[in-house]
PDB file of C-alpha atoms in Angstrom:
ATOM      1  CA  UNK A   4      97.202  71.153 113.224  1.00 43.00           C
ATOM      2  CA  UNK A   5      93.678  72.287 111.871  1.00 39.00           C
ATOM      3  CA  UNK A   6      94.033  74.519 109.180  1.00 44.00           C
ATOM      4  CA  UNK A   7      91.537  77.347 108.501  1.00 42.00           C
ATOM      5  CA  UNK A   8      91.824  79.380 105.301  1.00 42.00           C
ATOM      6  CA  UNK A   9      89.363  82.458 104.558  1.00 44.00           C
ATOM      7  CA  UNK A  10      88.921  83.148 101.187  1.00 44.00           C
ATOM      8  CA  UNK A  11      88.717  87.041 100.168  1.00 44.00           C
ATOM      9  CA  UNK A  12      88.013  88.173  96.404  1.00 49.00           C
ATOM     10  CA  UNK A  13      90.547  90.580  96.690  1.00 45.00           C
ATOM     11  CA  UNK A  14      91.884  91.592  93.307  1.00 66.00           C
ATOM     12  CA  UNK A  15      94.238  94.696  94.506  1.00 66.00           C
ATOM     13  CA  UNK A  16      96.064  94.222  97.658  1.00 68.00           C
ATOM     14  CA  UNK A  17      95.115  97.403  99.969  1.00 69.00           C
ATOM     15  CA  UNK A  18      98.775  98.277 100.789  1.00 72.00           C
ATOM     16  CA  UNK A  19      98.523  99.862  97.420  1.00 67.00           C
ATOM     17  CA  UNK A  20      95.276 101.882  97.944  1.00 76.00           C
ATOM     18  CA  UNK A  21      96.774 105.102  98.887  1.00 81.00           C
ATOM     19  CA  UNK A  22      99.643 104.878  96.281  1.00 79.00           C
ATOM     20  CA  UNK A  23      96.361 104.025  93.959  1.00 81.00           C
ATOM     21  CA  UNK A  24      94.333 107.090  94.707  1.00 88.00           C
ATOM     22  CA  UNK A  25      97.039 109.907  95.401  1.00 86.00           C
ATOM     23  CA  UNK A  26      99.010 108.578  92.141  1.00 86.00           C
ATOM     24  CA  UNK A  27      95.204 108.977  90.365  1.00 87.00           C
ATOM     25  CA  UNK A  28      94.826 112.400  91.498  1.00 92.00           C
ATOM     26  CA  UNK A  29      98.444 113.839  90.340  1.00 91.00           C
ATOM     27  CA  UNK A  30      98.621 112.247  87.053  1.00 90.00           C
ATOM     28  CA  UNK A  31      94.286 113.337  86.293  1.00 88.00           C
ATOM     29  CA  UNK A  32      95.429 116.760  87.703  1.00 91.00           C
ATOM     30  CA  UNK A  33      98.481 116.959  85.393  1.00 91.00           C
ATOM     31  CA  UNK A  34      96.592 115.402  82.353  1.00 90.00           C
ATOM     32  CA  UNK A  35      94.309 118.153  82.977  1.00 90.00           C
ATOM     33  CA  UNK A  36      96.583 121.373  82.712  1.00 89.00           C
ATOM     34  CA  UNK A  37      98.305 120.230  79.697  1.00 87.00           C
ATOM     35  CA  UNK A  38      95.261 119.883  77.885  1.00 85.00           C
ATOM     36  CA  UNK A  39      94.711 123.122  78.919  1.00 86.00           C
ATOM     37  CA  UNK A  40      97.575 124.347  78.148  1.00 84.00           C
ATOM     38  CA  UNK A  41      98.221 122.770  74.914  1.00 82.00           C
ATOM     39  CA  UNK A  42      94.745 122.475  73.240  1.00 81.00           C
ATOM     40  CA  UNK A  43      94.820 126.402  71.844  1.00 74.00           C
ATOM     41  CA  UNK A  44      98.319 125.149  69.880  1.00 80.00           C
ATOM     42  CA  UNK A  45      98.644 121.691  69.237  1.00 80.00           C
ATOM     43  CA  UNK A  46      97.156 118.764  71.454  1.00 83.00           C
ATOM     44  CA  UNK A  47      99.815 115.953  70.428  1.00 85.00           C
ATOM     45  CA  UNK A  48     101.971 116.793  74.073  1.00 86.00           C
ATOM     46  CA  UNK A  49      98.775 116.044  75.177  1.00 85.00           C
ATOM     47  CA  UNK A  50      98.370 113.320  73.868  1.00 88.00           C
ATOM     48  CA  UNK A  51     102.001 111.768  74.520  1.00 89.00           C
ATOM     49  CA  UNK A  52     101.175 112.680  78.332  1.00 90.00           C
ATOM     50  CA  UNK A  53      98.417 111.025  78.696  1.00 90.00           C
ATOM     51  CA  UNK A  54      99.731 107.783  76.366  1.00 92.00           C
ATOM     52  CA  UNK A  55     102.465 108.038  79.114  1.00 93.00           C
ATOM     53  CA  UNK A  56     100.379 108.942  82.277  1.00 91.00           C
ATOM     54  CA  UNK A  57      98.491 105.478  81.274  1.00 92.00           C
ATOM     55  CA  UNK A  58     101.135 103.379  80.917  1.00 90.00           C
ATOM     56  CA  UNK A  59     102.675 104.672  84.224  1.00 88.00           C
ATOM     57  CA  UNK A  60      99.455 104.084  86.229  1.00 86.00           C
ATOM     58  CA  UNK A  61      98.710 100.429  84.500  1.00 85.00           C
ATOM     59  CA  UNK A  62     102.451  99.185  85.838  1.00 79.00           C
ATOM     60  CA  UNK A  63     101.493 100.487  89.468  1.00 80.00           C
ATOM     61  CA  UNK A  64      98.321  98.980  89.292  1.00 81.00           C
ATOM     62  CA  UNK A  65      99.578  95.899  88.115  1.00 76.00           C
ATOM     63  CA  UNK A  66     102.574  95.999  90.936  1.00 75.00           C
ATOM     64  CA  UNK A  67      99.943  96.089  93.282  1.00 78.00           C
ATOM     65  CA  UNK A  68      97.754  92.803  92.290  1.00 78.00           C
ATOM     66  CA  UNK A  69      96.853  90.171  94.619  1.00 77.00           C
ATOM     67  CA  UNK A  70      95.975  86.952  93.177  1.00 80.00           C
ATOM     68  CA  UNK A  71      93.961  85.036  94.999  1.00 82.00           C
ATOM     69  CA  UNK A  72      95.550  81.573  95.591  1.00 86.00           C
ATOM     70  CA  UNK A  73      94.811  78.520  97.644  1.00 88.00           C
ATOM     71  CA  UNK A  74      98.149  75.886  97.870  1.00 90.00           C
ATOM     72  CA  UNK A  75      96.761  72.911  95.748  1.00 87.00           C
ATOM     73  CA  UNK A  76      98.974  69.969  97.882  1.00 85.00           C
ATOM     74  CA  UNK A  77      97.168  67.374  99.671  1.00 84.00           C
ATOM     75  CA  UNK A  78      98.934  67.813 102.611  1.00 89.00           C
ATOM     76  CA  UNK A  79     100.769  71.321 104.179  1.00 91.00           C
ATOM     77  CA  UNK A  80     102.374  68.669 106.859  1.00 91.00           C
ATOM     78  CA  UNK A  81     106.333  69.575 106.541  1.00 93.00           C
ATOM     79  CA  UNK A  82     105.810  71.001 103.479  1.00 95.00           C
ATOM     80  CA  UNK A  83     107.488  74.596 102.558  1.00 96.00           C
ATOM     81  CA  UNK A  84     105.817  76.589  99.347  1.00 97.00           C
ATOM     82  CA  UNK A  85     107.539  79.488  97.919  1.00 96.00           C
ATOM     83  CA  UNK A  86     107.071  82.642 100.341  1.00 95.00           C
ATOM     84  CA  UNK A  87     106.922  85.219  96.885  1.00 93.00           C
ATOM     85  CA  UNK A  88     106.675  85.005  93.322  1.00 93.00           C
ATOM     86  CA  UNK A  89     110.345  85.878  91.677  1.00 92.00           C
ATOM     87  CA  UNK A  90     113.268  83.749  90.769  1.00 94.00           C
ATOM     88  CA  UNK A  91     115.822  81.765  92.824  1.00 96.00           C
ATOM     89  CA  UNK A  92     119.340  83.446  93.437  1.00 92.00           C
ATOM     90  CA  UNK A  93     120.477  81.536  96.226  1.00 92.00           C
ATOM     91  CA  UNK A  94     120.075  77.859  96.944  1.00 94.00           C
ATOM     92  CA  UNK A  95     122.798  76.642  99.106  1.00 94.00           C
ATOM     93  CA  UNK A  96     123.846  75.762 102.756  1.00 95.00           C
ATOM     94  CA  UNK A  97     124.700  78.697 104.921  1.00 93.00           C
ATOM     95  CA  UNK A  98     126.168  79.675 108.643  1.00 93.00           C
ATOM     96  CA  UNK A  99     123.421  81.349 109.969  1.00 91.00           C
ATOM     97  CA  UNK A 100     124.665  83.552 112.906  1.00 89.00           C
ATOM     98  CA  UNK A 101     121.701  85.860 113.984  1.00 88.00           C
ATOM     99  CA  UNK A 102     119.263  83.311 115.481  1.00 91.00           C
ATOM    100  CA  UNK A 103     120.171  79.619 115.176  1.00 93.00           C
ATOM    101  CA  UNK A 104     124.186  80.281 115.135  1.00 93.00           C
ATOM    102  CA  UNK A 105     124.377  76.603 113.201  1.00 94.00           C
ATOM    103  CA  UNK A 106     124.352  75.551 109.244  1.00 95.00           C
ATOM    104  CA  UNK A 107     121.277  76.189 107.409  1.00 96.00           C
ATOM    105  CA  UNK A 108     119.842  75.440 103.875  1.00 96.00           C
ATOM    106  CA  UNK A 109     119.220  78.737 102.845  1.00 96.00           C
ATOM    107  CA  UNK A 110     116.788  79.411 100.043  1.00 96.00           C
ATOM    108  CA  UNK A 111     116.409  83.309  98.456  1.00 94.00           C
ATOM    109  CA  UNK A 112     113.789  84.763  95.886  1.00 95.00           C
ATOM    110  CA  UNK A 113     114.462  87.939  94.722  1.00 91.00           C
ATOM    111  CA  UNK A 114     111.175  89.773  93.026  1.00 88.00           C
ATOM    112  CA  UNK A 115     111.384  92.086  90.339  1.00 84.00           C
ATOM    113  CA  UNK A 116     109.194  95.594  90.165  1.00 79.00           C
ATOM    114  CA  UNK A 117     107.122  93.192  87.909  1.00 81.00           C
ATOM    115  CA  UNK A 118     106.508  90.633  90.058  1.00 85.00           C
ATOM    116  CA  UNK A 119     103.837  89.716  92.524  1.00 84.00           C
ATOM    117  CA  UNK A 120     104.905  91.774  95.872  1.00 84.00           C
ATOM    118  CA  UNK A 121     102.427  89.843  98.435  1.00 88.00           C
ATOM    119  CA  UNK A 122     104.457  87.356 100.556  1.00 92.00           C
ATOM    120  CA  UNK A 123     103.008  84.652 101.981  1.00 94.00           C
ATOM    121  CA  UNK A 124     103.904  82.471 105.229  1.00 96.00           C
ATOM    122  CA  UNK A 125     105.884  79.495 103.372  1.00 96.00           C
ATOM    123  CA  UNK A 126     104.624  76.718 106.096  1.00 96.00           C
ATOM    124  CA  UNK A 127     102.124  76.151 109.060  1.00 96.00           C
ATOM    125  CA  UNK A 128     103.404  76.902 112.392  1.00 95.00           C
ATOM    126  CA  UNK A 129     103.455  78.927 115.778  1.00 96.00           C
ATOM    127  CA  UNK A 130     104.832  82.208 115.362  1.00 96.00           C
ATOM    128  CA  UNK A 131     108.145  82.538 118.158  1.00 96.00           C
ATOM    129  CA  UNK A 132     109.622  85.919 116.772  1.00 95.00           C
ATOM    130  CA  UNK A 133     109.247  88.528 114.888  1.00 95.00           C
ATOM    131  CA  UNK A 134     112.204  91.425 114.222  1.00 92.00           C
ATOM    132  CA  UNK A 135     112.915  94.690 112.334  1.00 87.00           C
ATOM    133  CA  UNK A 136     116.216  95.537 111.677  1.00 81.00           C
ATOM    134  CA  UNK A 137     116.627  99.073 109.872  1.00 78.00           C
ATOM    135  CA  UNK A 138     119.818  98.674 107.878  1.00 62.00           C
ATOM    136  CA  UNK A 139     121.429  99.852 104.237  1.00 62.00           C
ATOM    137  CA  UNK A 140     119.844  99.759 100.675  1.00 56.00           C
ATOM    138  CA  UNK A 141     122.139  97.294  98.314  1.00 57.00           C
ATOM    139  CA  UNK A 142     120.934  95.330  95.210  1.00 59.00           C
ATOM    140  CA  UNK A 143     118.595  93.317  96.863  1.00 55.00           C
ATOM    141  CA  UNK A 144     119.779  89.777  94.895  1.00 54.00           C
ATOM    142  CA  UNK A 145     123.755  90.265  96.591  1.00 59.00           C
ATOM    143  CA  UNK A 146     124.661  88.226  99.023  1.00 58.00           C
ATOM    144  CA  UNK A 147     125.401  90.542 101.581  1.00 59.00           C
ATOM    145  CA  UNK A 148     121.705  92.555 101.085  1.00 56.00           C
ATOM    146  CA  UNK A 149     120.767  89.258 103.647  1.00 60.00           C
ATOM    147  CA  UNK A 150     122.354  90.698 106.811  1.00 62.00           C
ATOM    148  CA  UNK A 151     122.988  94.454 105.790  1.00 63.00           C
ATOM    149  CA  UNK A 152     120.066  95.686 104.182  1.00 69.00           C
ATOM    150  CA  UNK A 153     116.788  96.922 106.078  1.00 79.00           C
ATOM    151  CA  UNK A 154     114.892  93.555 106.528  1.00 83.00           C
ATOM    152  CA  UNK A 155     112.450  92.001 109.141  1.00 90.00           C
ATOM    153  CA  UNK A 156     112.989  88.053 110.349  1.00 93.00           C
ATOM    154  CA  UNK A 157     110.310  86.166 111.116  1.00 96.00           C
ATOM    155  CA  UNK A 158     111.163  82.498 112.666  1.00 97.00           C
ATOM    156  CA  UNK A 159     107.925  79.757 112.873  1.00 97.00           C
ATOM    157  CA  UNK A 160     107.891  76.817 115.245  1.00 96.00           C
ATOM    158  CA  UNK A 161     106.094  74.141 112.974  1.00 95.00           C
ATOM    159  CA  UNK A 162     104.045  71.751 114.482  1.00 92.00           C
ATOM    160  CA  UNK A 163     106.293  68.644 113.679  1.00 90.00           C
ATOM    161  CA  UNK A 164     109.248  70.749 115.943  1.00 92.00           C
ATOM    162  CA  UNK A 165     111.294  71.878 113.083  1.00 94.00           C
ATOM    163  CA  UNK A 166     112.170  76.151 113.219  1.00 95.00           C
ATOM    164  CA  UNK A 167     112.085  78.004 110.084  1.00 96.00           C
ATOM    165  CA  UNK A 168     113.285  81.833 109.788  1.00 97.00           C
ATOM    166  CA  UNK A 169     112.291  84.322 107.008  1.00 96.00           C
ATOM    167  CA  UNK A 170     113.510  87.165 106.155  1.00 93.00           C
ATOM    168  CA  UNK A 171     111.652  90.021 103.973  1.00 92.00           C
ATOM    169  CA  UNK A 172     114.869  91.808 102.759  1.00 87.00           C
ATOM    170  CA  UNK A 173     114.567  95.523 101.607  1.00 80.00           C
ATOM    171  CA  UNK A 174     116.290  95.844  97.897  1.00 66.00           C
ATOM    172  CA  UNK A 175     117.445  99.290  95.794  1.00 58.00           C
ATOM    173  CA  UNK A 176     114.254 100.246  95.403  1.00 57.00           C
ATOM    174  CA  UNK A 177     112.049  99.164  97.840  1.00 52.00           C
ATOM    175  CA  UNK A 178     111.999 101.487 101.308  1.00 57.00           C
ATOM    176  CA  UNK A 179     109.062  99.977 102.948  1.00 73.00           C
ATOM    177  CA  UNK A 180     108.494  96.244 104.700  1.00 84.00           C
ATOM    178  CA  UNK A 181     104.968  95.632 105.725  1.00 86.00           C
ATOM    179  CA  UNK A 182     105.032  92.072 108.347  1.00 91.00           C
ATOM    180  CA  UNK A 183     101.350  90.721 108.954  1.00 91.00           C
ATOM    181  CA  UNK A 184     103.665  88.623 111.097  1.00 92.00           C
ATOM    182  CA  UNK A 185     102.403  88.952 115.140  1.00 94.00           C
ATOM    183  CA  UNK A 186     104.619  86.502 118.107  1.00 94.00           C
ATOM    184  CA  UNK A 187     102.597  84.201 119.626  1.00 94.00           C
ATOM    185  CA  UNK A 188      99.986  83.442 116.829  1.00 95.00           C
ATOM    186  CA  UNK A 189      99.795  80.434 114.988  1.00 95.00           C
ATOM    187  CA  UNK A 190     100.673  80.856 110.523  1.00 95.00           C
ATOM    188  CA  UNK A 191      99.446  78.481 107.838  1.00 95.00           C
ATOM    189  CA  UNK A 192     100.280  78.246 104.274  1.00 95.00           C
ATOM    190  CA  UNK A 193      97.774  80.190 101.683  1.00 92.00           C
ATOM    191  CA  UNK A 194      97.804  83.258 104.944  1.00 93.00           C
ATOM    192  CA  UNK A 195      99.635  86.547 103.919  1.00 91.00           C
ATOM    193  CA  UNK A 196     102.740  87.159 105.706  1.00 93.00           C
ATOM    194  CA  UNK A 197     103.226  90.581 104.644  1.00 90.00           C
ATOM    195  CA  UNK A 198     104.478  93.101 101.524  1.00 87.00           C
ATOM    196  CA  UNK A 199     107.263  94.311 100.242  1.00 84.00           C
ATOM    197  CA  UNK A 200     107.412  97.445  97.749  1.00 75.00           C
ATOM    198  CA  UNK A 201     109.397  98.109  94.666  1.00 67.00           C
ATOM    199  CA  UNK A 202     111.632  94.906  93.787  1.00 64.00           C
ATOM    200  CA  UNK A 203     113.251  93.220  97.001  1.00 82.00           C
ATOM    201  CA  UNK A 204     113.574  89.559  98.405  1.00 87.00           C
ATOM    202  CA  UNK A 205     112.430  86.284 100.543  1.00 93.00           C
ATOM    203  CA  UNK A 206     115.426  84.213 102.322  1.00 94.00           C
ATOM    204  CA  UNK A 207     114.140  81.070 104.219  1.00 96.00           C
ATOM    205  CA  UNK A 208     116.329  79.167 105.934  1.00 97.00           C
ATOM    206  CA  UNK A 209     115.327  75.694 106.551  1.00 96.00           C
ATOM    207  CA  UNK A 210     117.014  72.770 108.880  1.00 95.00           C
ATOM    208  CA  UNK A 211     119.913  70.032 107.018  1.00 94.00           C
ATOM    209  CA  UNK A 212     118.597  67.510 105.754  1.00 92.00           C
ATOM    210  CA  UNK A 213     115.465  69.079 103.848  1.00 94.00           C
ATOM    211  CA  UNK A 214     115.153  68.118 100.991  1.00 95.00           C
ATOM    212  CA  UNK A 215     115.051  70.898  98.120  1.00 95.00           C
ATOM    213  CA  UNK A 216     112.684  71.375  95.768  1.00 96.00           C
ATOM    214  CA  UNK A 217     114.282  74.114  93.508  1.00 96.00           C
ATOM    215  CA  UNK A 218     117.335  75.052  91.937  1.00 95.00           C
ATOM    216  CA  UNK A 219     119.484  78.620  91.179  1.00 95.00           C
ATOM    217  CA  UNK A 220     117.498  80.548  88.205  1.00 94.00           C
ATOM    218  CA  UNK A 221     114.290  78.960  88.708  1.00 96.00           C
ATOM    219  CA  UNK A 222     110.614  80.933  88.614  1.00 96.00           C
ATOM    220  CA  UNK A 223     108.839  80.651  91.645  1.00 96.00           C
ATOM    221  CA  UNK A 224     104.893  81.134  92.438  1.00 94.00           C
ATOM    222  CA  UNK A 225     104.224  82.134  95.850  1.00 92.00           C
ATOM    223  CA  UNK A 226     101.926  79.657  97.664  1.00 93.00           C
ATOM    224  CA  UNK A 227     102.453  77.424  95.228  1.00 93.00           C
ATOM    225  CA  UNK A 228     105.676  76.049  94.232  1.00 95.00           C
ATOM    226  CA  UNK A 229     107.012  73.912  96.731  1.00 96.00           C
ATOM    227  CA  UNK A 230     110.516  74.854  97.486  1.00 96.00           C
ATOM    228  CA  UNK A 231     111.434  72.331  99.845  1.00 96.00           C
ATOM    229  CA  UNK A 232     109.905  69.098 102.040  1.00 95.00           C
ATOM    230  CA  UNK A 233     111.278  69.058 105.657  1.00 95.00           C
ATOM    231  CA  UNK A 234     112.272  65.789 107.275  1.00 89.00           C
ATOM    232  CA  UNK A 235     109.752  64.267 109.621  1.00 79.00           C
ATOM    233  CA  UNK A 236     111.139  64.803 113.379  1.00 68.00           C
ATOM    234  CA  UNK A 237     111.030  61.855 115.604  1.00 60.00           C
ATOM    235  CA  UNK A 238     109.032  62.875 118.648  1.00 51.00           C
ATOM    236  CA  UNK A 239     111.583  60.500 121.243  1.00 44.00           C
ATOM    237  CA  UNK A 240     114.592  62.853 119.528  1.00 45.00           C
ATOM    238  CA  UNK A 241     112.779  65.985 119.874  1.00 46.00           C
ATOM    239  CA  UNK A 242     111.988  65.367 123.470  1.00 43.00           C
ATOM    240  CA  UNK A 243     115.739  64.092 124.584  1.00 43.00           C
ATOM    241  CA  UNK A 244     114.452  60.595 125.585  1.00 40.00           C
TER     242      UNK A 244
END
């Protein structure tokens, strides 16, 4: 499969533009009537405010950074790079009931309100479905955040006839999944698949027999750690003959 990658200097990732400008406009606004307020008695609330006001608008504006990253590999060919940047809380085979109803190898990154919240597509494919399940709010690194928490499942064909589903898994904090994600289009490694905000996590659940690439505890860069190298299918198998 061809791959075609656009490369945009995109520094901020425009999910966060309104949070960006409205968030500007109270804390200027704010800034502004306590100096007002205080600068006839004594301007160190002022000061503390703004000092504060700062800080606060630095960590959204760093929440909301979008490196731009191209996977390094030589090949994207049953490869599988890490879908966010975060840590590893779950490496371990699974029964996964909602779509493939058989044993997976199930891999989850959970991302902290400090991390990277951009997700990208963690291999090349054909997109076959995409979901939204509205659901409840747990810590997102517990086990059962996977299959009660408001998430949206995304499952690729990839071109060597494996199926891989990920799920973007709402945590305590975050209350909004964006999915770039559209049926019917072909994915590729260093494309966005969508954004999470306010701490939350990746599961991808990949066929037996991959072989894994991480362990429990470990950092992860999205697009760039390889998490996992899929077996290569043989075509006679795939077909029944």
């Amino acid at each position: 499969m061809k791959k075609l990658t656009r490369i945009k200097r995109v520094r901020l990732h425009h999910e966060g533009t309104p949070t960006l400008l409205y968030g500007f406009v109270a804390l200027f606004a704010l800034n502004v009537a306590a100096y007002f307020l205080f600068r006839g008695l004594a301007l160190w609330p002022f000061y503390v405010l703004l000092g504060i006001s700062l800080v606060v608008y630095a960590i959204i504006v760093n929440f909301f950074r979008c490196p731009i990253r191209i996977f390094q590999g030589e090949t994207t060919e049953n490869v599988v790079v890490a879908p966010a940047d975060g840590r590893v809380v779950v490496a371990e085979e699974v029964d996964e009931e909602e779509y493939f109803h058989e044993r997976r190898f199930m891999i989850s990154i959970f991302m902290s309100p400090l991390n990277v919240h951009a997700n990208w597509f963690p291999c090349d494919g054909f997109v076959r479905k995409v979901e939204h399940h509205n659901g409840n709010f747990h810590k997102a690194w517990l086990p059962k955040a996977s299959v009660e928490n408001e998430r949206s499942a995304v499952i690729i064909d990839t071109p060597s006839g494996h199926s891989v589903l990920v799920r973007q898994i709402a945590g305590a904090m975050a209350r909004r999944i964006v999915t770039y994600a559209r049926e019917n289009e072909e994915c590729y490694i260093d494309e966005h698949l969508g954004f999470i905000k306010f701490g939350s996590r990746v599961d991808v659940y990949l066929p037996l027999g991959s072989e894994v690439c991480v362990e429990v505890g470990q950092k992860t860069i999205g697009n760039r750690t390889v998490i996992a190298k899929m077996k290569q299918v043989d075509p006679l198998v795939t077909s029944g003959e």
